[in-house]
Tab-separated table of C-alpha atoms in Angstrom:
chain	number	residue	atom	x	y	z
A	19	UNK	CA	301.279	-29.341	203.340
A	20	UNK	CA	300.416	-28.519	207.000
A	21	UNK	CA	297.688	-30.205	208.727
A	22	UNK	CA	295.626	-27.565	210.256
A	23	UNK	CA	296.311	-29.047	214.001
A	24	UNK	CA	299.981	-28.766	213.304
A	25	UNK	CA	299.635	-25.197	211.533
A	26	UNK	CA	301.004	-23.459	215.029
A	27	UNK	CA	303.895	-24.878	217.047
A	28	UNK	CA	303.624	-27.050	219.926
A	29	UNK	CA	304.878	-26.593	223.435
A	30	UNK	CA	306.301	-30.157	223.026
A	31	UNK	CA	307.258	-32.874	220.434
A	32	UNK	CA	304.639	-35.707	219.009
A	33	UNK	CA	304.469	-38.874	220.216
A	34	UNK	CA	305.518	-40.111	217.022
A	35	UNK	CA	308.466	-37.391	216.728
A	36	UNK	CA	309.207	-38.867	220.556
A	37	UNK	CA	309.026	-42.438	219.800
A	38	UNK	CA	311.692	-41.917	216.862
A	39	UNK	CA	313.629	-39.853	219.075
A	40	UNK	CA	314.239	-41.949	222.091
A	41	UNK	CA	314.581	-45.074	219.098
A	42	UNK	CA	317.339	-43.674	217.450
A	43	UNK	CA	318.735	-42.434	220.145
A	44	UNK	CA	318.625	-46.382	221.592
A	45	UNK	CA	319.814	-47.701	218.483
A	46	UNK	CA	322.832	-44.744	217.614
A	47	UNK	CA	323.910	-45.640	221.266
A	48	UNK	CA	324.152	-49.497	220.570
A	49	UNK	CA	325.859	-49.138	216.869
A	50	UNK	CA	328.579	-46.234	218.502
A	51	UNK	CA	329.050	-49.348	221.743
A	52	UNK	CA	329.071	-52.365	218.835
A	53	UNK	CA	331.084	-50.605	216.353
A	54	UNK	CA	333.878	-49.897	218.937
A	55	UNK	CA	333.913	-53.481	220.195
A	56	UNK	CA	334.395	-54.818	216.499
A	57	UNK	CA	337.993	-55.281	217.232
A	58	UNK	CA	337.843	-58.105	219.427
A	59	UNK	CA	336.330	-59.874	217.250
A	60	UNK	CA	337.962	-62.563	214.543
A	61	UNK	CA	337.035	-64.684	211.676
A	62	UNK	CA	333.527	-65.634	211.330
A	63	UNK	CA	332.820	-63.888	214.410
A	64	UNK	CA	334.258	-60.627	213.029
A	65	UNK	CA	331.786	-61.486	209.340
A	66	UNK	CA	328.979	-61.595	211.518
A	67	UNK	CA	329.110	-58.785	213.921
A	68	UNK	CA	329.797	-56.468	211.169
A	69	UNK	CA	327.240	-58.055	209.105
A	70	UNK	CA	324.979	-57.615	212.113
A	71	UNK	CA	326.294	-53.638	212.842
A	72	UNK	CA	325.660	-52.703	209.324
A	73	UNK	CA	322.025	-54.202	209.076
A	74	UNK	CA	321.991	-51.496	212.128
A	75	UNK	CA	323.177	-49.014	209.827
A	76	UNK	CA	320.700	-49.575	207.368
A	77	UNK	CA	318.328	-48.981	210.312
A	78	UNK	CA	319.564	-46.007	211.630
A	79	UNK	CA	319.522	-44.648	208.166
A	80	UNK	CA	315.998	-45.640	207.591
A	81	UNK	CA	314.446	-44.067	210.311
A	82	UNK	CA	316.028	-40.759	209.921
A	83	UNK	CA	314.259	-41.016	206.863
A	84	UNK	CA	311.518	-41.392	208.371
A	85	UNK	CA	312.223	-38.914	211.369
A	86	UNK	CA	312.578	-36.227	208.850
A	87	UNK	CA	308.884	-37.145	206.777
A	88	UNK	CA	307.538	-36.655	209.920
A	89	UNK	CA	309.344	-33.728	211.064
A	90	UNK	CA	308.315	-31.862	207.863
A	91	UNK	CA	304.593	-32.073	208.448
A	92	UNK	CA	305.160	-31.767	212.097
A	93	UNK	CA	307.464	-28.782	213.151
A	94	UNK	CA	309.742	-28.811	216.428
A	95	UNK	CA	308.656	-26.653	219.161
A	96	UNK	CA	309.964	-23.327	219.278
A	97	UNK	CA	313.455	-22.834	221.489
A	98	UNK	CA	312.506	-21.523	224.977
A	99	UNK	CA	312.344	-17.760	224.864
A	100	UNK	CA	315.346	-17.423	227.643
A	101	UNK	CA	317.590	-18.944	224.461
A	102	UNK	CA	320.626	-16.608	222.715
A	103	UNK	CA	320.863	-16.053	219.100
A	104	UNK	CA	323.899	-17.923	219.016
A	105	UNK	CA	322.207	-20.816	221.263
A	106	UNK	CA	319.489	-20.871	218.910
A	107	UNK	CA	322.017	-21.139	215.826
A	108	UNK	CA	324.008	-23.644	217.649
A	109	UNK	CA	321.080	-25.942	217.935
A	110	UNK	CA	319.982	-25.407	214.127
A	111	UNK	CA	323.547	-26.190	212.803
A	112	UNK	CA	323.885	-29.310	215.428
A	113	UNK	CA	320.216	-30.675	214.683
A	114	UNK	CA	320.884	-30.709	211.138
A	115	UNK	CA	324.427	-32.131	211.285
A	116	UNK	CA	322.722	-34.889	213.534
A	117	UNK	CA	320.400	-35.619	210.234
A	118	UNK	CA	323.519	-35.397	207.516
A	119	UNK	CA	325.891	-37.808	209.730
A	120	UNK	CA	322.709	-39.869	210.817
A	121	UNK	CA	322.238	-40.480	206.784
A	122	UNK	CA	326.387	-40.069	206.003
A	123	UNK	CA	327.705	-42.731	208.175
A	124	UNK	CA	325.844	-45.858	207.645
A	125	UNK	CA	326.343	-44.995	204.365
A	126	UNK	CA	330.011	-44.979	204.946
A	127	UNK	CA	329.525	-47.832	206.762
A	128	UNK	CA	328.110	-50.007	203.974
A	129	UNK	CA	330.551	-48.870	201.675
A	130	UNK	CA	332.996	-50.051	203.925
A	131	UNK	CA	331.501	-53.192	204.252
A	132	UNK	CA	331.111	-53.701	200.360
A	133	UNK	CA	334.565	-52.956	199.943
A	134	UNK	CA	335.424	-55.471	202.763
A	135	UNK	CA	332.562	-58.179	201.213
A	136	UNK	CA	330.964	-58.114	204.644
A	137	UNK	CA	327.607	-59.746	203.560
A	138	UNK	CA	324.697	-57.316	204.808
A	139	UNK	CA	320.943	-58.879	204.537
A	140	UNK	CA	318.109	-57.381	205.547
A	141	UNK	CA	314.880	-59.332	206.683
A	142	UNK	CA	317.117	-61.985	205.025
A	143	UNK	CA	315.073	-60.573	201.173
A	144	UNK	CA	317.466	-57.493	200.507
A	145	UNK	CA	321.349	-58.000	199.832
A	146	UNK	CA	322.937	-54.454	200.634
A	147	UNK	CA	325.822	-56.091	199.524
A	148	UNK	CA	324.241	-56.177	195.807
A	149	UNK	CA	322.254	-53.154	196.397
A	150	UNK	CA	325.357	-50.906	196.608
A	151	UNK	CA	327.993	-52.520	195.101
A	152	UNK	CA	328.278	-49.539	192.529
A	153	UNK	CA	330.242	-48.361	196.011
A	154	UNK	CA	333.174	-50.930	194.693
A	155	UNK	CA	336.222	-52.504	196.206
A	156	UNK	CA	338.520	-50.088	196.065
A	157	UNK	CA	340.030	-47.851	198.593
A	158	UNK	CA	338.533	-49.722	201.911
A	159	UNK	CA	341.145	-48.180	203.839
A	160	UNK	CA	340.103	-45.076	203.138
A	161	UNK	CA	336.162	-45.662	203.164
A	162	UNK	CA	336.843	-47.483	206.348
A	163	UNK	CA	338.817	-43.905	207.542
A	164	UNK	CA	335.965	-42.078	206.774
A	165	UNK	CA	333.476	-43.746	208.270
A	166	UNK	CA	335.283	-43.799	211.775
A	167	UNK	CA	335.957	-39.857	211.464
A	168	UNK	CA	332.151	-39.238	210.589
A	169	UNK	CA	330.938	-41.834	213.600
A	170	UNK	CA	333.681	-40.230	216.017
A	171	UNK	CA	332.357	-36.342	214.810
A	172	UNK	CA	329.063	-38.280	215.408
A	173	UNK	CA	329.639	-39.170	219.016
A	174	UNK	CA	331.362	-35.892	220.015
A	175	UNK	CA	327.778	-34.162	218.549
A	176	UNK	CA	325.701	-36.758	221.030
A	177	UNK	CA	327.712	-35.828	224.001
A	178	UNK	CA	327.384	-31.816	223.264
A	179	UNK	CA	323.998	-32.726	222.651
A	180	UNK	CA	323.467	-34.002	225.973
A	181	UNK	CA	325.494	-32.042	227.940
A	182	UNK	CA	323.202	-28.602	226.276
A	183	UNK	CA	319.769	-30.482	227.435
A	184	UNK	CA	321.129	-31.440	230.865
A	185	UNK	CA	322.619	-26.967	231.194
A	186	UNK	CA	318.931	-26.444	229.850
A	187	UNK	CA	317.450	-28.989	232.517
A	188	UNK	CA	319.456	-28.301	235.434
A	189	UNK	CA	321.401	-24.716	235.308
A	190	UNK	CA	319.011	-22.926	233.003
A	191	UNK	CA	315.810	-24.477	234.259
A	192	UNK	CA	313.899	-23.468	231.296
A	193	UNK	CA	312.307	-26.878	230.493
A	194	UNK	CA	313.282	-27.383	227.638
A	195	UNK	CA	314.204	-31.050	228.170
A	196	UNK	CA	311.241	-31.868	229.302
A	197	UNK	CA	309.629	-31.477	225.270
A	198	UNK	CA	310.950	-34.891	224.334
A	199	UNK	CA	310.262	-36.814	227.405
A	200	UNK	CA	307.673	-38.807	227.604
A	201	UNK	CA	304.771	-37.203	230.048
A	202	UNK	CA	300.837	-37.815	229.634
A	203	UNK	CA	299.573	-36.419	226.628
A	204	UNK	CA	296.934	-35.822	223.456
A	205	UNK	CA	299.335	-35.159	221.089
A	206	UNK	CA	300.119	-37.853	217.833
């Protein structure tokens, strides 16, 4: 249920809605940077970098839980009024593909690293690696596959993402990048 404050939409996103924004955002950017450099690594090096890039997973996956808790009580702003039907679909269909491959691939991910026995702790109390081993051992190849298609459809969404806000910002001019950025504010 709607709190009566949130009842009509906003000109701009929550802090809170903000905070996880520009978080994720952080963190996706670090895993998509980490999980590319995994292949120069070797041996115990190799165990504990992926260890280390799945624990981000489990992050990343976390907090999109919790993005969309929040987002359900809390609605986005409306699209500026200047936006095209098919702009306006185009930003439905890539916002929720952001939340299926922000859940999809570090779930991928940890399969692949069950099937690889990459040992995954979090907070050093909670063994992924127990937690999910109903994923198995089989097919890592093709676990492994699927998570690097999912995280490379991943990154090609980020860069269309930020290539619409910076039309929006710069050619369009219709402020609509300025909703998630951080300015002085009342909003929670």
């Amino acid at each position: 249920m709607l709190n009566r404050k949130h009842t009509a939409r906003a000109t701009a996103y929550t802090s809170v809605a903000k905070w996880l924004h520009w978080t994720m955002a952080a963190l996706v950017a670090a895993m998509l940077l980490n999980g590319w450099s995994l292949d120069n690594y070797e041996g115990g090096a190799l165990s504990a970098a992926l260890s280390h890039h799945a624990l981000g997973g489990f992050f990343v996956a976390s907090l999109c839980g919790l993005r969309y808790l929040w987002r359900t009580s809390h609605p986005p702003p409306e699209l500026p009024v200047t936006s095209s039907r098919p702009q306006v679909i185009a930003a439905k269909v890539i916002h929720t593909t952001f939340y299926i491959l922000m859940i999809v691939v570090p779930v991928t991910g940890i399969m692949t690293a069950v099937a690889h026995d990459v040992p995954v702790v979090v907070l050093g109390v909670i063994d992924l690696q127990d937690t999910f081993s109903f994923f198995g051992h089989d097919n890592s190849d093709l676990k492994r596959f699927i998570h690097a298609q999912t995280m490379h459809t991943f990154a090609g969404l980020i860069i269309s993402h930020i290539g619409a806000a910076l039309v929006h910002q710069f050619w369009v001019k219709d402020g609509l990048l300025r909703r998630i950025l951080w300015e002085k504010s009342n909003d929670s």
